[in-house]
Coordinates of C-alpha atoms in Angstrom, one line a residue:
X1 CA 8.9 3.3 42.0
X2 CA 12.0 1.1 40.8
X3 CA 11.8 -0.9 37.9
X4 CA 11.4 -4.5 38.4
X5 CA 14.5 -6.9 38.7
X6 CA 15.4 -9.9 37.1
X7 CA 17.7 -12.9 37.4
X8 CA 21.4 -11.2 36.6
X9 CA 21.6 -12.7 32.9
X10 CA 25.2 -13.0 31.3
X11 CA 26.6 -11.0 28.9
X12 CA 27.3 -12.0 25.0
X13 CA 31.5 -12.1 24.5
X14 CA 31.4 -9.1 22.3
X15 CA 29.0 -7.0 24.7
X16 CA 30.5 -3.6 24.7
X17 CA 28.4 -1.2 27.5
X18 CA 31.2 0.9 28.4
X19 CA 30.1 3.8 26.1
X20 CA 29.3 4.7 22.4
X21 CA 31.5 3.1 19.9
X22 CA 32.7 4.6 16.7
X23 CA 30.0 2.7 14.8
X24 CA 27.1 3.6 17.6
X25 CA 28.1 7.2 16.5
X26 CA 28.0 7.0 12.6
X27 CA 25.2 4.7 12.7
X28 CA 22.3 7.5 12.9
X29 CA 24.2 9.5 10.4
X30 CA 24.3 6.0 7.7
X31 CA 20.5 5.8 7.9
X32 CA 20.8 9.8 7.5
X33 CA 22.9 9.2 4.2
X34 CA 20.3 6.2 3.0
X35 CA 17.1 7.8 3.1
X36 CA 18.9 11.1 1.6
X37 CA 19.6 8.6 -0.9
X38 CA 16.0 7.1 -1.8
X39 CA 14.6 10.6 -1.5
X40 CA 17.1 11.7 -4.0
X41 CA 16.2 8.5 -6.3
X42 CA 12.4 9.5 -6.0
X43 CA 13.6 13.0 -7.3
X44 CA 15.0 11.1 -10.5
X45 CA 12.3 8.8 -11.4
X46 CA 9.1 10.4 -13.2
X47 CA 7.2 13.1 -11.8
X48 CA 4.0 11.0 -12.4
X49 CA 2.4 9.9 -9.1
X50 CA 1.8 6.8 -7.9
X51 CA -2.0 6.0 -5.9
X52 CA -0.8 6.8 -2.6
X53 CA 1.1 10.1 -3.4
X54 CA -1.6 11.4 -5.6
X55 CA -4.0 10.7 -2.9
X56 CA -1.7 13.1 -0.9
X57 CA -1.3 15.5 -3.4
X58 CA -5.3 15.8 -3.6
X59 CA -6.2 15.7 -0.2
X60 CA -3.6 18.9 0.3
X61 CA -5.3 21.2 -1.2
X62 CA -7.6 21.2 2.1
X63 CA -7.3 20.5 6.2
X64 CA -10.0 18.5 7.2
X65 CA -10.4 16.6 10.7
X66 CA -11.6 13.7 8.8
X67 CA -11.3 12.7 5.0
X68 CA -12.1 9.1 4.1
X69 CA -11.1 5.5 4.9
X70 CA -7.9 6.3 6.9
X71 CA -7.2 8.3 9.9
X72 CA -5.8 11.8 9.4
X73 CA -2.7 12.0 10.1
X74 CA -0.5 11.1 7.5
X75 CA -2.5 13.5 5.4
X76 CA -1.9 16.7 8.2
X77 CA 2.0 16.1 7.7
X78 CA 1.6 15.7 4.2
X79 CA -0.8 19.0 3.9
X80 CA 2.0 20.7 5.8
X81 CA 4.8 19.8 3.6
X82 CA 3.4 21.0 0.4
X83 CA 2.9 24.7 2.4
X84 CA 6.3 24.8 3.1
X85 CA 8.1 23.0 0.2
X86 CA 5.4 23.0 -3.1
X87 CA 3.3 20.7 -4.8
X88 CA 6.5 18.8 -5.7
X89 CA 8.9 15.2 -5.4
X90 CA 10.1 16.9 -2.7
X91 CA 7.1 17.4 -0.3
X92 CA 6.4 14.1 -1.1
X93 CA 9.5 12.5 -1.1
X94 CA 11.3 14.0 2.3
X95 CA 8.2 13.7 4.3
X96 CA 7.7 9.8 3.8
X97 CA 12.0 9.3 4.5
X98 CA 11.9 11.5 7.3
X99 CA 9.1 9.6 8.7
X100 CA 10.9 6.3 7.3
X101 CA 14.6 8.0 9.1
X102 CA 12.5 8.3 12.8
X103 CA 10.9 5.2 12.4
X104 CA 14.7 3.5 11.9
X105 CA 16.2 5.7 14.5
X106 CA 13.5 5.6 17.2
X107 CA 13.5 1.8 16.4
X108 CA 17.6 1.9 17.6
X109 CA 17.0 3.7 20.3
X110 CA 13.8 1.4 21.6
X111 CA 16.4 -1.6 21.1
X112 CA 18.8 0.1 23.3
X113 CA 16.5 0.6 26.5
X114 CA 16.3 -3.5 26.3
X115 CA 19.4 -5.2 24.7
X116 CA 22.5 -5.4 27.3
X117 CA 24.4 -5.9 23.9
X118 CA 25.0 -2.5 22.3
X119 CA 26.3 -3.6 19.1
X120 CA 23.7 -5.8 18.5
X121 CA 21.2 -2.5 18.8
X122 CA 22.1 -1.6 15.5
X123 CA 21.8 -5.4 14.1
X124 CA 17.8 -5.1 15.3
X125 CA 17.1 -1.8 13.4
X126 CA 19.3 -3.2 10.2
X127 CA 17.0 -6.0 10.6
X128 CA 14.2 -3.7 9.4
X129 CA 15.2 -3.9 6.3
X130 CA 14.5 -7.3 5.9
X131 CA 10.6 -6.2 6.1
X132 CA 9.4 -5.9 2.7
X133 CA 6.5 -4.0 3.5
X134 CA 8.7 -1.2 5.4
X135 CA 11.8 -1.6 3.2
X136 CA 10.5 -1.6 0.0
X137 CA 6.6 -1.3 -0.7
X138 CA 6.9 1.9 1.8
X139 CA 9.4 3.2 -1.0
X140 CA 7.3 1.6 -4.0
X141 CA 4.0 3.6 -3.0
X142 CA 2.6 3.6 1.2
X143 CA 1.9 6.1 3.0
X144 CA 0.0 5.9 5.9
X145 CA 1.4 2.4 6.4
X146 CA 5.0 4.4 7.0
X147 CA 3.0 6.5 9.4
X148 CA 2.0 3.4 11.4
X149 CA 5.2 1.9 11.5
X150 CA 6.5 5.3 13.2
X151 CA 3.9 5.4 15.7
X152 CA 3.8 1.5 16.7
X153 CA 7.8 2.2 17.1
X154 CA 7.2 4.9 18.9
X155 CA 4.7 2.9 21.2
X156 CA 7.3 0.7 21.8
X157 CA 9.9 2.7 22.7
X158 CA 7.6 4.8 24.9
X159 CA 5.7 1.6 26.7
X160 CA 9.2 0.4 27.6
X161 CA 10.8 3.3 29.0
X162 CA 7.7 4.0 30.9
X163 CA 8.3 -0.1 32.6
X164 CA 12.0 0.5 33.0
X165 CA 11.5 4.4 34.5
X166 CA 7.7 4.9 35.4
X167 CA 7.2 8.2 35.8
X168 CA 4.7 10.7 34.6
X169 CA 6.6 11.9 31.7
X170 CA 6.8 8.5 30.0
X171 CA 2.9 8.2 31.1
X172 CA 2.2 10.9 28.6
X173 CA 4.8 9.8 26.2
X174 CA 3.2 6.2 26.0
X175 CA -0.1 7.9 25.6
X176 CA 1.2 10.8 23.0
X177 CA 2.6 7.0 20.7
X178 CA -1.2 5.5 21.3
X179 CA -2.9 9.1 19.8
X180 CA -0.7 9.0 17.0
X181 CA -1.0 5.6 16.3
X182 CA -4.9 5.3 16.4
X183 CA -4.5 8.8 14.0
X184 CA -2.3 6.5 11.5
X185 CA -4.1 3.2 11.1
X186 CA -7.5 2.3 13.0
X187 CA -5.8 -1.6 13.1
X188 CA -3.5 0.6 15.6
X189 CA -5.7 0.3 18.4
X190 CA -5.7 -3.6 19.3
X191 CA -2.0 -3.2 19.9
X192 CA -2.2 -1.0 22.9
X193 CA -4.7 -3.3 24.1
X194 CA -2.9 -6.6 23.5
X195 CA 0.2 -5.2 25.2
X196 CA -1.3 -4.1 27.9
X197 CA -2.9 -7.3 28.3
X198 CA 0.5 -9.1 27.9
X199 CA 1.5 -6.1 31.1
X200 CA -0.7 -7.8 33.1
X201 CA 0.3 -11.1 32.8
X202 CA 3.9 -10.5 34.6
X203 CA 4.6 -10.3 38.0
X204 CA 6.4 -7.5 37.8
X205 CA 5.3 -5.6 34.7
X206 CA 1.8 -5.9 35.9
X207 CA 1.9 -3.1 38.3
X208 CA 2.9 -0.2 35.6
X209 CA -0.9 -1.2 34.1
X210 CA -2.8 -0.3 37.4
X211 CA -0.6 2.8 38.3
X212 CA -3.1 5.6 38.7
X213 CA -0.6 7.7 35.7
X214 CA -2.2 5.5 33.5
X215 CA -4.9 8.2 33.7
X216 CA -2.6 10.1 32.1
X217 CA -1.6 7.9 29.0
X218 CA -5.3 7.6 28.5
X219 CA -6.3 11.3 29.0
X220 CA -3.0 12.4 26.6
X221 CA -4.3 9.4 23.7
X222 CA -8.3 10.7 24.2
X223 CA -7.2 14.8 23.6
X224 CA -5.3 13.9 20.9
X225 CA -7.9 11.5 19.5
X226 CA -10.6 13.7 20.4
X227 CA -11.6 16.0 17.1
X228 CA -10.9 13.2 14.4
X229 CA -12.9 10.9 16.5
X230 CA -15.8 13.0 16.8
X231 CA -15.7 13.4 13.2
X232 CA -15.5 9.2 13.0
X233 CA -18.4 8.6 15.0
X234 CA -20.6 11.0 12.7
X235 CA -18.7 9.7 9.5
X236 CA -18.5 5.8 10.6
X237 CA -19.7 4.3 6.9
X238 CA -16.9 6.4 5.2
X239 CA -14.0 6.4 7.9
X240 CA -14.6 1.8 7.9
X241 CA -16.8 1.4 4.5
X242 CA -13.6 1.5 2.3
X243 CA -11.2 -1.3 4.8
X244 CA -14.5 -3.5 5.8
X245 CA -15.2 -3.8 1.6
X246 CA -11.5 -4.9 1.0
X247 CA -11.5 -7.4 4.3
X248 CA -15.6 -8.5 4.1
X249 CA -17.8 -10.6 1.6
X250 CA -20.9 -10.6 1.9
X251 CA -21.7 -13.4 -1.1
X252 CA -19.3 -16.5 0.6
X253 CA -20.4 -19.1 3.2
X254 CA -19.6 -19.1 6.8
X255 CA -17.2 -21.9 6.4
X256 CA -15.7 -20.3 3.6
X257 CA -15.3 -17.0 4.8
X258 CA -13.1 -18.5 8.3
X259 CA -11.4 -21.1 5.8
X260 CA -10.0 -18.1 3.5
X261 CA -9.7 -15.5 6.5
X262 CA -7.7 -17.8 9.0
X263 CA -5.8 -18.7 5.7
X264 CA -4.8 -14.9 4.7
X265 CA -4.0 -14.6 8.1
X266 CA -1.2 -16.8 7.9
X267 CA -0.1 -16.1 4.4
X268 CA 0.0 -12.5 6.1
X269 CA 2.3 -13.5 9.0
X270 CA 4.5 -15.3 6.3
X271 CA 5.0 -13.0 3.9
X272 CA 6.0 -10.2 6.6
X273 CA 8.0 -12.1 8.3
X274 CA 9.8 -15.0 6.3
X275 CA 12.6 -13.4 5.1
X276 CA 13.5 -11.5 8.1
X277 CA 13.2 -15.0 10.1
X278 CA 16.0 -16.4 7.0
X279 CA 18.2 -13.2 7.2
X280 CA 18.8 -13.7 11.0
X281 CA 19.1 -17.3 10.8
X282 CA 21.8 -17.1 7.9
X283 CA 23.6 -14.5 10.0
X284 CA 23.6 -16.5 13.2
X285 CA 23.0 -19.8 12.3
X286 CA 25.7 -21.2 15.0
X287 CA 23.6 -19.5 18.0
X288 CA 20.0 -20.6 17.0
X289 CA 19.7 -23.3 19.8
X290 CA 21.2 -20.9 22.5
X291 CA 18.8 -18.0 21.2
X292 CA 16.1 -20.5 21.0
X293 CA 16.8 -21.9 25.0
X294 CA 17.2 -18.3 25.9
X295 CA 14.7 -16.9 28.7
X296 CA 14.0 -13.3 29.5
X297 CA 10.6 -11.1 30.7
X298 CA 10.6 -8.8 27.6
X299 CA 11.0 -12.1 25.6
X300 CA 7.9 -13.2 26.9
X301 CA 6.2 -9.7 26.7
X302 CA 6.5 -10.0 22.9
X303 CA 5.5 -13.1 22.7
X304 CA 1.9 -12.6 24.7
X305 CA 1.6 -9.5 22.7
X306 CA 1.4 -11.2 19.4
X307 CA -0.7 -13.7 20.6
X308 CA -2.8 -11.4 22.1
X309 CA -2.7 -9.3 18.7
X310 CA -3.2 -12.7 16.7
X311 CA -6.2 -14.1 19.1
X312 CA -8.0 -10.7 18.1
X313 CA -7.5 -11.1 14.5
X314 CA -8.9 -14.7 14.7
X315 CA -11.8 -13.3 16.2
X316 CA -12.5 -10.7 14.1
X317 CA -12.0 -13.5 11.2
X318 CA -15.0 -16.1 13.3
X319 CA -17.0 -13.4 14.4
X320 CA -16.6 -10.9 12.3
X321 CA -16.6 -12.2 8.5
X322 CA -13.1 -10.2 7.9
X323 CA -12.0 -13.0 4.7
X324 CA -9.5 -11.4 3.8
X325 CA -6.4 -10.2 5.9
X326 CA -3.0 -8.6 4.0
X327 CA 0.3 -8.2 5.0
X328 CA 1.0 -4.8 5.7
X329 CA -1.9 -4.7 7.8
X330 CA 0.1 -6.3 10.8
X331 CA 2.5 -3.6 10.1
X332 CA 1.8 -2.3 14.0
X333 CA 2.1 -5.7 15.4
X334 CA 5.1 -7.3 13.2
X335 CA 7.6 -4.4 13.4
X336 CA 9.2 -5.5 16.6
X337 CA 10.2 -8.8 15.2
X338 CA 13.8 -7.9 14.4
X339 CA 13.9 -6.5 18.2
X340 CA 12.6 -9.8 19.4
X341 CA 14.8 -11.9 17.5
X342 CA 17.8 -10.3 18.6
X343 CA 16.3 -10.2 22.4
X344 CA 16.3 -14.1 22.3
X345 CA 20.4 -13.8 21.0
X346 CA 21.4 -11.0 23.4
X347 CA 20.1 -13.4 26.2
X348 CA 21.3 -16.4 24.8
X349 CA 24.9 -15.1 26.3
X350 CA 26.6 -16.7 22.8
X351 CA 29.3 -15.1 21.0
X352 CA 27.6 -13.2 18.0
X353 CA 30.5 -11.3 16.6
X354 CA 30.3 -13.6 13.2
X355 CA 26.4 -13.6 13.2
X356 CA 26.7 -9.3 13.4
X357 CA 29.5 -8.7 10.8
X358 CA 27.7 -11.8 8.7
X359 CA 24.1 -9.2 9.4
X360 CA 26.2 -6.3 8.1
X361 CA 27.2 -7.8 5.1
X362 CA 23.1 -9.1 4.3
X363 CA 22.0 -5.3 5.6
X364 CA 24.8 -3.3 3.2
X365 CA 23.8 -6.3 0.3
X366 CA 19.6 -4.3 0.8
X367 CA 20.2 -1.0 1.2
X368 CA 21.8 -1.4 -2.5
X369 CA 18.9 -3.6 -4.0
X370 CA 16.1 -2.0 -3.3
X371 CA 17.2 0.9 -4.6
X372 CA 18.5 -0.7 -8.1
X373 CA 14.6 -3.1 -7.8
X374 CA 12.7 0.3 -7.4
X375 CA 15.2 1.6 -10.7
X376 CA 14.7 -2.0 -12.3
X377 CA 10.4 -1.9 -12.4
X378 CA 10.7 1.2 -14.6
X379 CA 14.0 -0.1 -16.9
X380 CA 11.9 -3.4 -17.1
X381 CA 8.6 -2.2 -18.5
X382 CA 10.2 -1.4 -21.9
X383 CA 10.8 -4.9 -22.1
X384 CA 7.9 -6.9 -20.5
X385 CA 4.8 -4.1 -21.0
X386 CA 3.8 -4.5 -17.5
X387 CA 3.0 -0.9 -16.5
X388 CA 3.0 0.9 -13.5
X389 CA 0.9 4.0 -12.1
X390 CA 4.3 5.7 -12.6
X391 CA 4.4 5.2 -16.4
X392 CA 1.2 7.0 -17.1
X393 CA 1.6 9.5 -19.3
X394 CA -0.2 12.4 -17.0
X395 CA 2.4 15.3 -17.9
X396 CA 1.6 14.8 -21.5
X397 CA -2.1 14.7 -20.8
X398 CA -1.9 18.4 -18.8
X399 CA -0.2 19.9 -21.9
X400 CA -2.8 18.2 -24.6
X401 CA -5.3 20.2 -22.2
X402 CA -3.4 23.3 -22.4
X403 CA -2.6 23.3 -25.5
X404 CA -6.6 22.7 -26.8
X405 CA -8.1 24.9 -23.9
X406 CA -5.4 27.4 -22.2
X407 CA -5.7 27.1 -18.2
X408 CA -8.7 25.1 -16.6
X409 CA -10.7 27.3 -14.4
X410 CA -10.5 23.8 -12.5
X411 CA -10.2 20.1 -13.2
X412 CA -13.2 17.4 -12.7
X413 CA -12.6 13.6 -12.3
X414 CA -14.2 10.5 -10.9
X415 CA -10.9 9.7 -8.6
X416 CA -8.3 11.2 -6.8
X417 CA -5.3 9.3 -9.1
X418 CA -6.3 11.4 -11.9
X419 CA -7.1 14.6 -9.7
X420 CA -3.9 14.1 -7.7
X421 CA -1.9 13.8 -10.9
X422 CA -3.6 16.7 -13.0
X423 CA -3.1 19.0 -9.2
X424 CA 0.2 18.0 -9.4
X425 CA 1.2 18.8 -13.2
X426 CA -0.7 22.2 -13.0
X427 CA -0.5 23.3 -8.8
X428 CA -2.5 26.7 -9.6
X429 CA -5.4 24.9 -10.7
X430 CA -7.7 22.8 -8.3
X431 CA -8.8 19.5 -8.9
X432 CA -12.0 18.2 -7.8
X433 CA -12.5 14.0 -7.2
X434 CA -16.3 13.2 -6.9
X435 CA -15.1 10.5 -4.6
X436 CA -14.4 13.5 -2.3
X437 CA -17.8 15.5 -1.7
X438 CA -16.5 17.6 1.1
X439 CA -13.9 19.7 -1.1
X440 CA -15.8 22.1 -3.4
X441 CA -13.0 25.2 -4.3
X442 CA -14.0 27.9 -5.7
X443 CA -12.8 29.0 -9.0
X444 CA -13.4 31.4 -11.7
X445 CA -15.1 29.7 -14.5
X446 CA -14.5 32.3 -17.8
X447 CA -14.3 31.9 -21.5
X448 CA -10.1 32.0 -21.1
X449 CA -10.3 29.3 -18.3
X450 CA -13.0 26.8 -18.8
X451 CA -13.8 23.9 -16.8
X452 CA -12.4 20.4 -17.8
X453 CA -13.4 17.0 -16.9
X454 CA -11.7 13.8 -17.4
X455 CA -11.8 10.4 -17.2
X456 CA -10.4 7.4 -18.4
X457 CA -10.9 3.5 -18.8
X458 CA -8.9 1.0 -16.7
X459 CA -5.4 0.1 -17.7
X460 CA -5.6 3.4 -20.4
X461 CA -8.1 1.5 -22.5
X462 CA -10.7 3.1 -24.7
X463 CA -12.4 5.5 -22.6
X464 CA -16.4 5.5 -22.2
X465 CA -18.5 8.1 -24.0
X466 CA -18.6 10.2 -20.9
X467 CA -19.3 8.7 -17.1
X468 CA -22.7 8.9 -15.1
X469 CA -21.2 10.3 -12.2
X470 CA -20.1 13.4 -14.2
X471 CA -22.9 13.8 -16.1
X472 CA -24.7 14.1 -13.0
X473 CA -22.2 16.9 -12.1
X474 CA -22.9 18.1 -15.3
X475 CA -26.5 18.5 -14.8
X476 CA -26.7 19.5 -11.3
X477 CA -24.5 23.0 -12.3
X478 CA -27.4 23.5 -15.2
X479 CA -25.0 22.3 -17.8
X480 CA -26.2 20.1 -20.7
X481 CA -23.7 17.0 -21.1
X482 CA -25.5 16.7 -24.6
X483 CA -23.1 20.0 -25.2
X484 CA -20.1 18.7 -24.3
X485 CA -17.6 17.5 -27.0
X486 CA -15.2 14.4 -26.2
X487 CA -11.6 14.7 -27.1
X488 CA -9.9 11.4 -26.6
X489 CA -6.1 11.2 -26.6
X490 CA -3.7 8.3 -26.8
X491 CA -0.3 9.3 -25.3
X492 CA 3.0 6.6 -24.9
X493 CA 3.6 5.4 -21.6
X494 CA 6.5 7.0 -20.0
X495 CA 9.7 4.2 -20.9
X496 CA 7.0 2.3 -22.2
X497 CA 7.3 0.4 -25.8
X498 CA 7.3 1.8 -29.1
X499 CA 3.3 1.8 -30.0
X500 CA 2.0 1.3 -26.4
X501 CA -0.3 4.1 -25.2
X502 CA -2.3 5.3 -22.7
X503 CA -5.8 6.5 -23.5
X504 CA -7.4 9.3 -21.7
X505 CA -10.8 11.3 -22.7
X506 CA -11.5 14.8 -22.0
X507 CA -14.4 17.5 -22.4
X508 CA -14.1 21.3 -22.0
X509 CA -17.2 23.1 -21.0
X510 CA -17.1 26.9 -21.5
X511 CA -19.5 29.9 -19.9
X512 CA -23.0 29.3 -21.9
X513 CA -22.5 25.6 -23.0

């Protein structure tokens, strides 16, 4: 069936369609070259992990269909990566920019099924960059929030091909982008719907929604979907109890709870995308009205789509007490902005030359300071104390244990930053989180490799005498806590000040306590 036809729209003055340029070609290979680049600056900085990656580092030492708050399958790359490279930087750190390199790339390539401007193609994925949330917190510490943005790019570049060329291989494509998304984020799943809802409202586009090879879109998304969502329905107070506590509370008013909701909600929308919005109009400041005037089917898919999305959110803020909404949860639904700008200036039919090479220069002036703000919120901390999970001292906390109890049998904790972190220091010793149930290793417990368990007090303040929850550990292996000797250690923060430490407590249980 041919795609549907438009209005013949004219060309910008520097549209170039004859053929990849010089700069079309080297472009994949730049973004190659920068995300080389931050994974070789993650390989510098301290081998201490941050929330996110020592959540990773825990959760691979097992394959589950199903682990906690989040879908899977950020954790299935991740679990793969450390097979084949190590309980390293590097499984952690080329996974995420590979991920964060097909995100960019498939982005560019989504831009040019849609933009009649080539050129300006590589101005919409640049324009990524201006998303602080994808640009920089995805470097800082995100993880399944990077595997989101993939699959909601992904979605996009798969729904559109499947409008422009409907056949049954983009069919299963588009559905392939809706599996992975819903395995990334479960916020995924309203953008599906609100897009296909947006389908429906155009003349044209409408018919691709009610082609039987939908069937297949849906029967692709459902197989892949399939064995995590079993596991969901059985586990739903784990898989939602962790994102309804950070978005619902239960002690405000009705009033209240809309009045701050509607309110995050905005501040959301803001914070993602204010500076992109300044970026492009800085860059093409002379073509705003044009770009503003300009008309255009995919201009008003986008546009139904986020209200659609937004409409949802509202909802879920009257109906369903959600009082809190942040940022980087629109991450599905926000990505496309720098697309949709640039789709209102590629149809404007303005010269946008100045506004590109004026782009370039804003795009270049980022990929140079995120890196040096990622370097500067380490070289700071010796200066204003303001510490990060990075700084904590975890390296010199693994060879205080060794060097008082040889090699743990296995590690106890109470949470996965300090199971993570411990894995990741000693890799041949498990760790066990009591957050995580469902992973109980085995391990040899002897008198030359006891068990340890650890624990701490928030921001590495004095620790408590020893935690309930590992007493209860204690107890239910036939162990007296009573017999267990505390060890508290006070260690300096990695670049931190001279005198500021980080306080960690400690209690080796041999055969027979």
């Amino acid at each position: 069936m041919p795609a549907p036809t438009t209005s013949p729209r004219p060309l910008s003055a520097d549209s170039d369609n004859a053929g990849k340029t010089g700069g079309e070609a080297l472009f994949p290979i730049i973004l190659a070259c920068y995300f080389i680049g931050q994974t070789l600056l993650r390989l510098w900085m301290p081998d201490t992990l941050q929330h996110d990656e020592a959540q990773q580092i825990f959760v691979s030492q097992f394959l589950a269909v199903g682990y906690d708050g989040q879908p899977p399958l950020y954790n299935w790359l991740q679990y793969g990566a450390v097979h084949l490279f190590g309980v390293s930087l590097v499984s952690l750190a080329l996974l995420k920019n590979l991920v964060l390199f097909g995100t960019y790339f498939v982005f560019w390539k989504t831009a040019g099924l849609i933009l009649d401007n080539r050129k300006l193609a590589i101005t919409a994925t640049l324009g990524l960059l201006t998303i602080p949330q994808l640009a920089f917190e995805s470097q800082r510490d995100l993880t399944h929030t990077v595997a989101v943005f993939f699959s909601a790019t992904l979605f996009a570049y798969a729904l559109i091909r499947t409008v422009k060329h409907p056949n049954a291989f983009n069919y299963a494509l588009t559905g392939f982008a809706i599996g992975l998304g819903a395995l990334s984020k479960y916020n995924f799943v309203l953008l599906p719907v609100a897009a296909c809802l947006a389908l429906l409202l155009d003349r044209d586009m409408r018919r691709h929604v009610l082609d039987i090879r939908l069937a297949l879109t849906a029967l692709v998304a459902a197989a892949i979907v399939l064995p995590h969502g079993l596991w969901f329905f059985e586990h739903m107070g784990r898989a939602t109890g962790t994102a309804l506590g950070k978005m619902v509370n239960d002690d405000t008013s009705y009033a209240s709870t809309v009045f701050w909701g509607l309110g995050s909600l905005a501040v959301a929308v803001i914070g993602f995308c204010a500076l992109t919005a300044v970026c492009f109009a800085a860059a093409f400041r002379e073509n705003l009205r044009a770009a503003w005037a300009a008309r255009d089917p995919w201009i008003r898919f986008f546009e139904r789509t986020t209200l659609f999305v937004i409409a949802g959110l509202i909802l879920m803020v009257v109906f369903g007490g959600v009082d809190s909404i942040r940022d980087r949860w629109l991450a599905p639904y926000l990505v496309t902005f720098p697309l949709y700008l640039c789709l209102r200036l590629d149809r404007s039919g303005a010269p946008l030359e100045l506004g590109r090479h004026r782009f370039r220069i804003i795009a270049t002036g980022l990929m140079v300071l995120i890196p040096l703000l990622l370097v500067g919120l380490l070289a700071t901390v010796h200066v204003n104390g303001k510490y990060e999970y990075i700084n904590t001292p975890f390296a010199a906390l693994a060879d205080d244990i060794e060097q008082q109890a040889g090699t743990p049998a296995v590690y106890v904790t109470s949470e996965t930053h300090l199971s993570g972190n411990l894995h990741f220091q000693r890799p041949g010793v498990p760790a066990i989180a009591l957050s995580y149930p469902q992973y109980q290793p085995a391990y040899d417990w002897t008198a030359e490799h006891p068990i340890v368990l650890v624990w701490r007090q928030s921001k590495g303040k004095t620790p408590p005498p020893f935690p309930d929850d590992l007493k209860a550990w204690l107890e239910a292996k036939g162990i007296s806590p009573a017999a267990a000797e505390r060890r508290v250690v006070k260690l300096p923060y990695i670049y931190g000040r001279p005198g500021d430490v980080y306080q960690f407590a400690y209690t080796v249980i041999y055969p027979g306590n």
